[in-house]
Short mmCIF file of C-alpha atoms in Angstrom, two decimals:
data_model
loop_
_atom_site.label_atom_id
_atom_site.label_comp_id
_atom_site.label_asym_id
_atom_site.label_seq_id
_atom_site.Cartn_x
_atom_site.Cartn_y
_atom_site.Cartn_z
CA MET J 102 56.52 139.98 109.77
CA ARG J 103 56.02 139.52 113.46
CA ILE J 104 55.78 143.19 114.97
CA LEU J 105 55.62 144.52 118.26
CA VAL J 106 53.40 147.75 118.74
CA ALA J 107 53.85 149.98 121.56
CA MET J 108 49.95 151.09 122.00
CA SER J 109 49.16 153.89 124.04
CA GLY J 110 45.42 153.76 123.77
CA GLY J 111 45.72 157.41 121.53
CA VAL J 112 44.19 157.16 117.82
CA ASP J 113 47.92 157.39 116.17
CA SER J 114 49.36 153.96 118.11
CA SER J 115 45.69 152.44 117.39
CA VAL J 116 46.41 153.54 113.65
CA VAL J 117 49.77 151.97 113.35
CA ALA J 118 48.32 148.59 115.06
CA GLY J 119 45.02 148.44 112.58
CA LEU J 120 47.66 149.64 108.98
CA LEU J 121 50.09 146.69 109.79
CA ALA J 122 47.39 144.05 111.00
CA GLU J 123 45.82 145.01 107.66
CA GLU J 124 48.70 144.76 105.91
CA GLY J 125 49.07 140.71 106.93
CA HIS J 126 51.54 141.39 109.47
CA GLU J 127 51.69 139.17 112.97
CA VAL J 128 50.96 142.35 115.31
CA VAL J 129 51.06 142.24 118.85
CA GLY J 130 49.87 145.23 120.93
CA ALA J 131 51.91 146.24 124.59
CA THR J 132 51.08 148.99 126.29
CA LEU J 133 52.99 150.64 129.30
CA GLN J 134 51.27 150.96 132.52
CA LEU J 135 53.06 153.75 134.01
CA TYR J 136 51.00 154.93 136.85
CA ASP J 137 48.85 153.64 139.43
CA HIS J 138 45.36 152.16 137.33
CA GLY J 139 42.77 153.34 139.62
CA ALA J 140 44.10 157.10 140.77
CA ALA J 141 44.75 157.86 136.99
CA ILE J 142 41.64 156.62 135.52
CA GLN J 143 40.34 159.91 135.84
CA LYS J 144 43.35 162.34 134.62
CA LYS J 145 43.18 164.42 131.49
CA GLY J 146 45.68 164.66 129.32
CA ALA J 147 47.63 161.72 130.41
CA CYS J 148 48.68 158.86 128.76
CA CYS J 149 49.72 154.94 129.69
CA ALA J 150 47.05 155.11 132.21
CA GLY J 151 43.56 153.89 133.36
CA GLN J 152 41.12 154.41 130.31
CA ASP J 153 44.00 154.55 128.30
CA ILE J 154 44.89 150.88 128.66
CA HIS J 155 41.05 150.12 128.57
CA ASP J 156 41.20 151.86 125.38
CA ALA J 157 44.19 150.23 124.10
CA ARG J 158 42.82 146.86 125.08
CA ASP J 159 39.09 147.45 123.23
CA VAL J 160 41.29 148.48 119.84
CA ALA J 161 43.30 144.99 120.08
CA ASP J 162 40.08 143.09 120.39
CA ARG J 163 38.22 144.78 117.48
CA LEU J 164 41.60 144.18 115.50
CA GLY J 165 41.82 140.53 116.85
CA ILE J 166 45.47 141.19 117.94
CA PRO J 167 47.03 139.77 121.30
CA HIS J 168 47.51 142.45 123.76
CA TYR J 169 49.91 142.70 126.99
CA VAL J 170 49.88 145.34 129.78
CA LEU J 171 53.47 145.84 131.06
CA ASP J 172 53.93 147.40 134.44
CA ARG J 173 56.81 149.77 134.42
CA GLU J 174 55.31 152.36 136.95
CA GLN J 175 58.67 151.69 139.54
CA VAL J 176 60.90 152.01 136.50
CA PHE J 177 59.26 154.91 135.29
CA ARG J 178 58.85 156.58 138.45
CA ARG J 179 62.93 156.19 139.14
CA GLU J 180 63.97 157.20 135.69
CA VAL J 181 61.66 159.72 134.33
CA ILE J 182 59.94 161.28 136.86
CA GLY J 183 63.20 161.21 139.20
CA ASP J 184 65.00 162.65 136.73
CA PHE J 185 62.69 164.96 136.21
CA ALA J 186 62.75 166.33 139.80
CA ASP J 187 66.45 166.17 139.74
CA SER J 188 66.56 168.31 136.88
CA TYR J 189 64.92 171.03 138.55
CA ALA J 190 66.57 170.57 142.07
CA ARG J 191 70.11 171.18 139.60
CA GLY J 192 68.55 174.37 138.13
CA GLU J 193 68.14 172.69 134.81
CA THR J 194 65.07 172.52 132.50
CA PRO J 195 64.28 169.02 131.86
CA ILE J 196 62.92 167.17 128.78
CA PRO J 197 61.07 163.96 130.24
CA CYS J 198 59.47 162.96 126.93
CA ILE J 199 62.93 162.15 125.71
CA ARG J 200 63.84 160.55 128.90
CA CYS J 201 60.65 158.32 128.54
CA ASN J 202 61.74 156.85 125.11
CA GLN J 203 65.04 156.57 125.70
CA THR J 204 64.15 154.21 128.75
CA VAL J 205 60.97 152.44 129.34
CA LYS J 206 59.60 152.84 125.65
CA PHE J 207 62.45 152.21 123.52
CA ARG J 208 65.09 150.37 125.49
CA ASP J 209 62.07 148.01 127.41
CA LEU J 210 60.10 147.47 124.66
CA VAL J 211 62.91 146.76 122.05
CA ALA J 212 63.90 143.87 124.76
CA LEU J 213 60.56 142.77 125.27
CA ALA J 214 59.72 142.33 121.15
CA ARG J 215 63.35 140.62 120.55
CA ASP J 216 62.13 138.12 123.46
CA LEU J 217 58.36 137.70 121.96
CA GLY J 218 60.26 136.73 118.47
CA CYS J 219 59.35 140.25 116.95
CA GLU J 220 61.32 141.42 113.91
CA ALA J 221 60.16 145.24 114.78
CA LEU J 222 58.88 147.63 117.03
CA ALA J 223 56.22 149.74 115.59
CA THR J 224 55.05 153.08 117.47
CA GLY J 225 52.68 155.98 116.67
CA HIS J 226 56.00 158.93 116.34
CA TYR J 227 55.32 161.03 113.58
CA ALA J 228 58.87 160.51 112.30
CA ARG J 229 60.31 158.76 109.62
CA ARG J 230 62.73 155.71 109.39
CA VAL J 231 64.94 155.87 105.80
CA GLU J 232 67.20 153.16 104.83
CA GLY J 233 70.37 154.51 103.70
CA ALA J 234 73.73 153.94 102.51
CA ASN J 235 75.04 152.88 105.78
CA GLY J 236 71.85 151.79 107.40
CA ALA J 237 68.59 153.05 108.88
CA GLU J 238 68.72 157.38 109.71
CA LEU J 239 66.06 159.50 111.49
CA HIS J 240 64.43 161.64 109.39
CA ARG J 241 61.42 164.25 110.15
CA ALA J 242 57.97 163.64 109.28
CA ALA J 243 56.05 164.79 106.57
CA ASP J 244 54.18 166.82 108.33
CA PRO J 245 56.11 169.45 110.00
CA ALA J 246 53.37 170.69 112.41
CA ARG J 247 53.38 167.18 114.12
CA ASP J 248 57.36 166.21 113.81
CA GLN J 249 58.29 164.47 116.37
CA SER J 250 62.13 163.68 115.37
CA TYR J 251 63.56 165.85 117.99
CA PHE J 252 62.05 163.51 120.79
CA LEU J 253 63.55 160.96 119.36
CA ALA J 254 67.32 161.55 118.99
CA ALA J 255 68.34 159.29 122.11
CA THR J 256 67.19 156.72 120.16
CA THR J 257 70.45 154.66 119.52
CA ARG J 258 71.62 153.31 115.91
CA ASP J 259 70.44 149.61 116.82
CA GLN J 260 66.79 150.62 118.05
CA LEU J 261 66.29 152.56 115.12
CA ALA J 262 67.24 149.74 113.09
CA PHE J 263 64.60 147.79 114.74
CA ALA J 264 62.02 150.61 114.95
CA ARG J 265 59.04 151.35 112.22
CA PHE J 266 57.19 154.98 112.12
CA PRO J 267 54.46 154.12 110.09
CA LEU J 268 52.71 157.26 110.51
CA GLY J 269 56.02 159.42 109.29
CA GLY J 270 54.52 160.01 105.86
CA TYR J 271 50.96 160.85 106.76
CA ALA J 272 50.23 164.71 105.25
CA ASP J 273 48.56 165.57 108.83
CA LYS J 274 46.13 164.44 111.91
CA ALA J 275 43.17 164.61 110.01
CA ALA J 276 44.34 162.05 107.30
CA VAL J 277 45.31 159.66 110.41
CA ARG J 278 42.08 160.25 112.11
CA ALA J 279 40.07 159.28 108.86
CA VAL J 280 41.85 156.18 108.83
CA ALA J 281 41.02 155.06 112.39
CA ALA J 282 37.35 155.52 111.14
CA ARG J 283 37.77 153.32 108.78
CA LEU J 284 39.02 150.65 110.73
CA GLY J 285 35.99 151.20 113.10
CA LEU J 286 38.40 152.24 115.94
CA ARG J 287 36.41 154.16 118.69
CA VAL J 288 39.16 156.43 119.50
CA ALA J 289 39.18 157.76 116.19
CA ASP J 290 38.23 161.64 117.65
CA LYS J 291 40.11 160.84 121.29
CA PRO J 292 41.66 163.84 121.72
CA ASP J 293 45.26 164.09 122.13
CA SER J 294 47.38 163.88 125.18
CA GLN J 295 48.64 167.47 126.08
CA ASP J 296 51.04 168.62 128.85
CA ILE J 297 53.73 166.51 130.61
CA CYS J 298 51.64 163.14 130.81
CA PHE J 299 52.64 162.54 134.76
CA VAL J 300 51.57 166.34 135.02
CA PRO J 301 48.42 166.51 132.64
CA GLU J 302 47.19 169.89 134.93
CA GLY J 303 50.53 171.22 134.31
CA ARG J 304 51.16 172.07 137.82
CA TYR J 305 54.90 170.24 137.58
CA ASP J 306 56.22 172.61 140.57
CA ASP J 307 53.90 170.98 142.72
CA LEU J 308 55.16 167.58 141.79
CA VAL J 309 58.81 168.82 142.33
CA ALA J 310 58.20 170.21 145.85
CA LYS J 311 56.87 166.86 146.83
CA LEU J 312 59.99 164.92 145.52
CA ARG J 313 62.62 167.43 146.06
CA PRO J 314 61.56 170.00 148.39
CA GLU J 315 64.90 171.52 148.63
CA ALA J 316 63.81 173.04 145.07
CA THR J 317 60.75 175.12 145.84
CA ALA J 318 63.17 176.85 148.87
CA PRO J 319 63.25 180.98 148.51
CA GLY J 320 66.32 182.76 147.60
CA GLU J 321 67.62 185.49 145.83
CA LEU J 322 66.64 186.86 142.31
CA VAL J 323 69.88 188.62 141.47
CA HIS J 324 70.31 190.66 138.41
CA ALA J 325 73.73 189.32 136.20
CA ASP J 326 75.28 192.72 137.37
CA GLY J 327 75.13 191.70 140.86
CA ARG J 328 72.56 193.88 142.18
CA VAL J 329 70.12 191.68 144.72
CA LEU J 330 66.31 192.84 143.32
CA GLY J 331 64.43 190.74 145.14
CA THR J 332 62.95 187.16 146.72
CA HIS J 333 62.10 184.00 144.69
CA ARG J 334 59.66 181.17 145.10
CA GLY J 335 62.07 178.22 144.57
CA ILE J 336 64.44 177.75 141.63
CA ALA J 337 61.94 174.83 140.39
CA ARG J 338 59.81 177.65 139.46
CA TYR J 339 62.23 179.18 136.82
CA THR J 340 63.54 178.69 133.64
CA VAL J 341 65.96 179.96 131.50
CA GLY J 342 64.38 182.82 129.28
CA GLN J 343 61.07 182.84 131.72
CA GLY J 344 60.30 186.65 131.92
CA ARG J 345 56.64 185.87 134.35
CA GLY J 346 56.80 185.56 137.91
CA LEU J 347 59.45 187.37 138.45
CA GLY J 348 57.54 190.03 141.04
CA GLU J 349 59.81 192.92 141.64
CA ALA J 350 62.59 192.08 139.47
CA SER J 351 60.57 192.23 136.33
CA TRP J 352 62.13 195.37 135.34
CA ASP J 353 65.31 197.33 135.72
CA GLY J 354 63.48 200.83 135.14
CA ASP J 355 62.28 200.76 131.88
CA GLU J 356 63.81 197.17 130.68
CA ARG J 357 62.20 194.30 130.93
CA LEU J 358 64.45 191.19 132.78
CA TYR J 359 64.10 187.38 132.39
CA VAL J 360 65.81 184.66 133.83
CA ALA J 361 69.26 184.11 132.55
CA GLY J 362 70.65 181.53 134.42
CA VAL J 363 69.95 179.47 137.73
CA ASP J 364 72.29 178.54 140.34
CA ALA J 365 71.54 175.98 142.31
CA GLY J 366 74.07 175.81 144.70
CA LYS J 367 73.50 179.18 145.99
CA ARG J 368 69.22 179.12 145.30
CA ARG J 369 69.78 182.40 142.98
CA ILE J 370 68.12 183.16 140.11
CA VAL J 371 70.20 185.52 137.91
CA VAL J 372 68.07 187.95 135.43
CA ALA J 373 69.30 190.20 133.19
CA PRO J 374 67.88 191.89 129.65
CA ARG J 375 66.61 189.72 127.03
CA GLY J 376 69.30 190.62 124.60
CA SER J 377 72.06 189.42 126.87
CA LEU J 378 70.19 185.96 127.55
CA GLU J 379 71.40 185.33 123.72
CA THR J 380 74.87 183.70 123.07
CA GLY J 381 76.55 181.92 120.05
CA GLU J 382 78.09 179.00 122.25
CA ALA J 383 76.45 175.91 123.45
CA VAL J 384 77.68 172.72 124.87
CA ALA J 385 75.88 169.12 124.97
CA GLY J 386 76.62 166.27 127.09
CA GLU J 387 75.18 162.50 126.99
CA MET J 388 75.36 162.64 123.10
CA ASN J 389 73.64 159.72 121.14
CA TRP J 390 74.99 159.98 117.68
CA LEU J 391 72.98 158.86 114.86
CA ILE J 392 76.15 159.02 112.65
CA ASP J 393 80.01 158.01 113.26
CA PRO J 394 81.05 160.66 115.50
CA PRO J 395 82.46 163.33 113.68
CA ALA J 396 86.42 163.60 113.28
CA ALA J 397 86.35 167.37 111.98
CA PRO J 398 84.09 170.56 112.70
CA LEU J 399 80.40 169.32 111.19
CA ARG J 400 78.21 172.09 109.63
CA CYS J 401 74.65 171.39 110.31
CA GLN J 402 71.78 172.41 111.83
CA ALA J 403 70.76 172.38 115.88
CA LYS J 404 67.98 172.66 117.04
CA LEU J 405 67.50 174.08 120.89
CA ARG J 406 64.21 173.77 122.26
CA ALA J 407 61.16 171.46 120.73
CA ARG J 408 59.36 174.59 119.44
CA GLU J 409 62.23 176.03 118.19
CA ALA J 410 63.63 175.81 114.38
CA PRO J 411 66.93 174.45 113.91
CA ARG J 412 69.74 177.09 113.37
CA ASP J 413 72.93 176.72 111.24
CA ALA J 414 75.96 175.89 113.57
CA THR J 415 79.24 173.97 113.56
CA VAL J 416 79.77 171.29 116.25
CA THR J 417 82.88 169.97 117.22
CA TRP J 418 83.12 166.45 118.96
CA ASP J 419 85.16 166.66 121.97
CA ALA J 420 85.38 163.07 122.41
CA ALA J 421 87.89 162.82 125.23
CA ALA J 422 85.49 165.00 127.14
CA GLY J 423 82.33 163.43 125.81
CA LEU J 424 80.98 166.63 124.82
CA ALA J 425 79.47 168.26 121.90
CA ARG J 426 81.14 172.20 121.42
CA ILE J 427 78.36 173.61 118.97
CA ALA J 428 79.24 177.83 117.45
CA LEU J 429 75.63 179.00 116.61
CA ASP J 430 75.83 181.00 113.12
CA VAL J 431 72.84 182.89 115.01
CA PRO J 432 72.76 183.15 118.67
CA GLY J 433 69.90 181.41 120.69
CA ILE J 434 68.72 180.79 124.28
CA VAL J 435 70.42 178.09 125.51
CA ALA J 436 68.28 176.13 128.70
CA PRO J 437 70.43 173.78 130.38
CA GLY J 438 68.91 170.05 130.43
CA GLN J 439 67.00 171.01 127.12
CA ALA J 440 67.87 168.77 124.51
CA CYS J 441 70.23 169.88 121.55
CA VAL J 442 69.26 167.80 118.35
CA LEU J 443 71.45 167.96 115.07
CA TYR J 444 70.40 167.96 111.21
CA ASP J 445 71.19 167.82 108.07
CA GLY J 446 68.18 169.24 106.55
CA ASP J 447 65.71 166.38 107.68
CA ARG J 448 68.12 163.80 108.64
CA VAL J 449 68.55 163.47 112.64
CA LEU J 450 72.33 163.66 112.85
CA GLY J 451 72.75 163.02 117.53
CA GLY J 452 71.37 164.75 119.90
CA GLY J 453 72.37 165.52 123.53
CA PHE J 454 71.45 167.44 126.60
CA LEU J 455 72.82 171.06 127.13
CA ARG J 456 74.62 171.72 130.05
CA GLY J 457 75.56 174.85 131.78
CA ARG J 458 73.67 177.66 133.82
CA GLY J 459 72.54 179.46 130.88
CA SER J 460 73.17 181.77 128.55
CA VAL J 461 74.91 184.69 130.22
CA ASP J 462 78.24 185.37 132.40
CA THR J 463 76.56 184.72 135.74
CA GLY J 464 79.96 185.46 137.33
CA ARG J 465 79.36 188.44 139.03
CA ALA J 466 75.58 187.24 140.04
CA ALA J 467 77.35 183.84 141.38
CA ALA J 468 80.03 185.95 143.84
#
């Protein structure tokens, strides 16, 4: 086949290009430039910028395949970075990797692949695409420690049918690096990217302060029972479940407090004991179904955060409202803005973004 490979400049996507070329496919490499080339070249832990573009081009030269660089800086700034800042300004906790996959990666690269006459788009994601009775299915990777199916839940059924994930069956990253060494790729020992790619030093609040300064204005730290306990440093610096950075509101007597909700309208951070944060109910919007939307309550597993294990749940699809209403068997902490991904064992059924202010009734605090 003629296959477009999304090449980030890292070892994973480089190995994908090498394996497919080795199998005899006509491989075309494409790298998205998401930052200013000069400013980003020294950033550590980033991707799709500076040195990474050079590394992708070097791999393409080594493999003897054509390589294109696509300037998507403005789109990325608007649809990923802008959405990231807007989410914090709304009192949410965004998950930009899903937005990036949803927009500049799969949407734009699938369109490019089709324009180039390619029959598939391949990426270095750790997930498995399985041909099922009703078409392509998204499944977890063989290596649970590297599984990225959670971050691919916004991939549409049409995109999934076109996508390929050659690394999904690999047992671990060491095996992938061994392939890179065998192919003679200089990126074989290149470190993995860390943190959020556009804030590689982890100071996301500085970025939000520049783009949405109102999200870093001070306000009240309020107990869920209505007591004002102190002052916070801006809602963008807090997320549901957080226990650090609360200052004088860290404790209520001998009981440790945590962020239970964010009221962006009143610039209030609501805190409560950790046990109060857990809830048995969640609501997800912007649902992307990889199965036919269920007409009856669906038993499955719901994953509320990337680093959490899925928990058994019953999901009711409210088609009129466009919302998935999730009843959790075991209560969890719900952070609005994070993704809720639904599984049936290893298979991804769909996913959306959590709604609401948090896990506790903040009515008194919001009064």
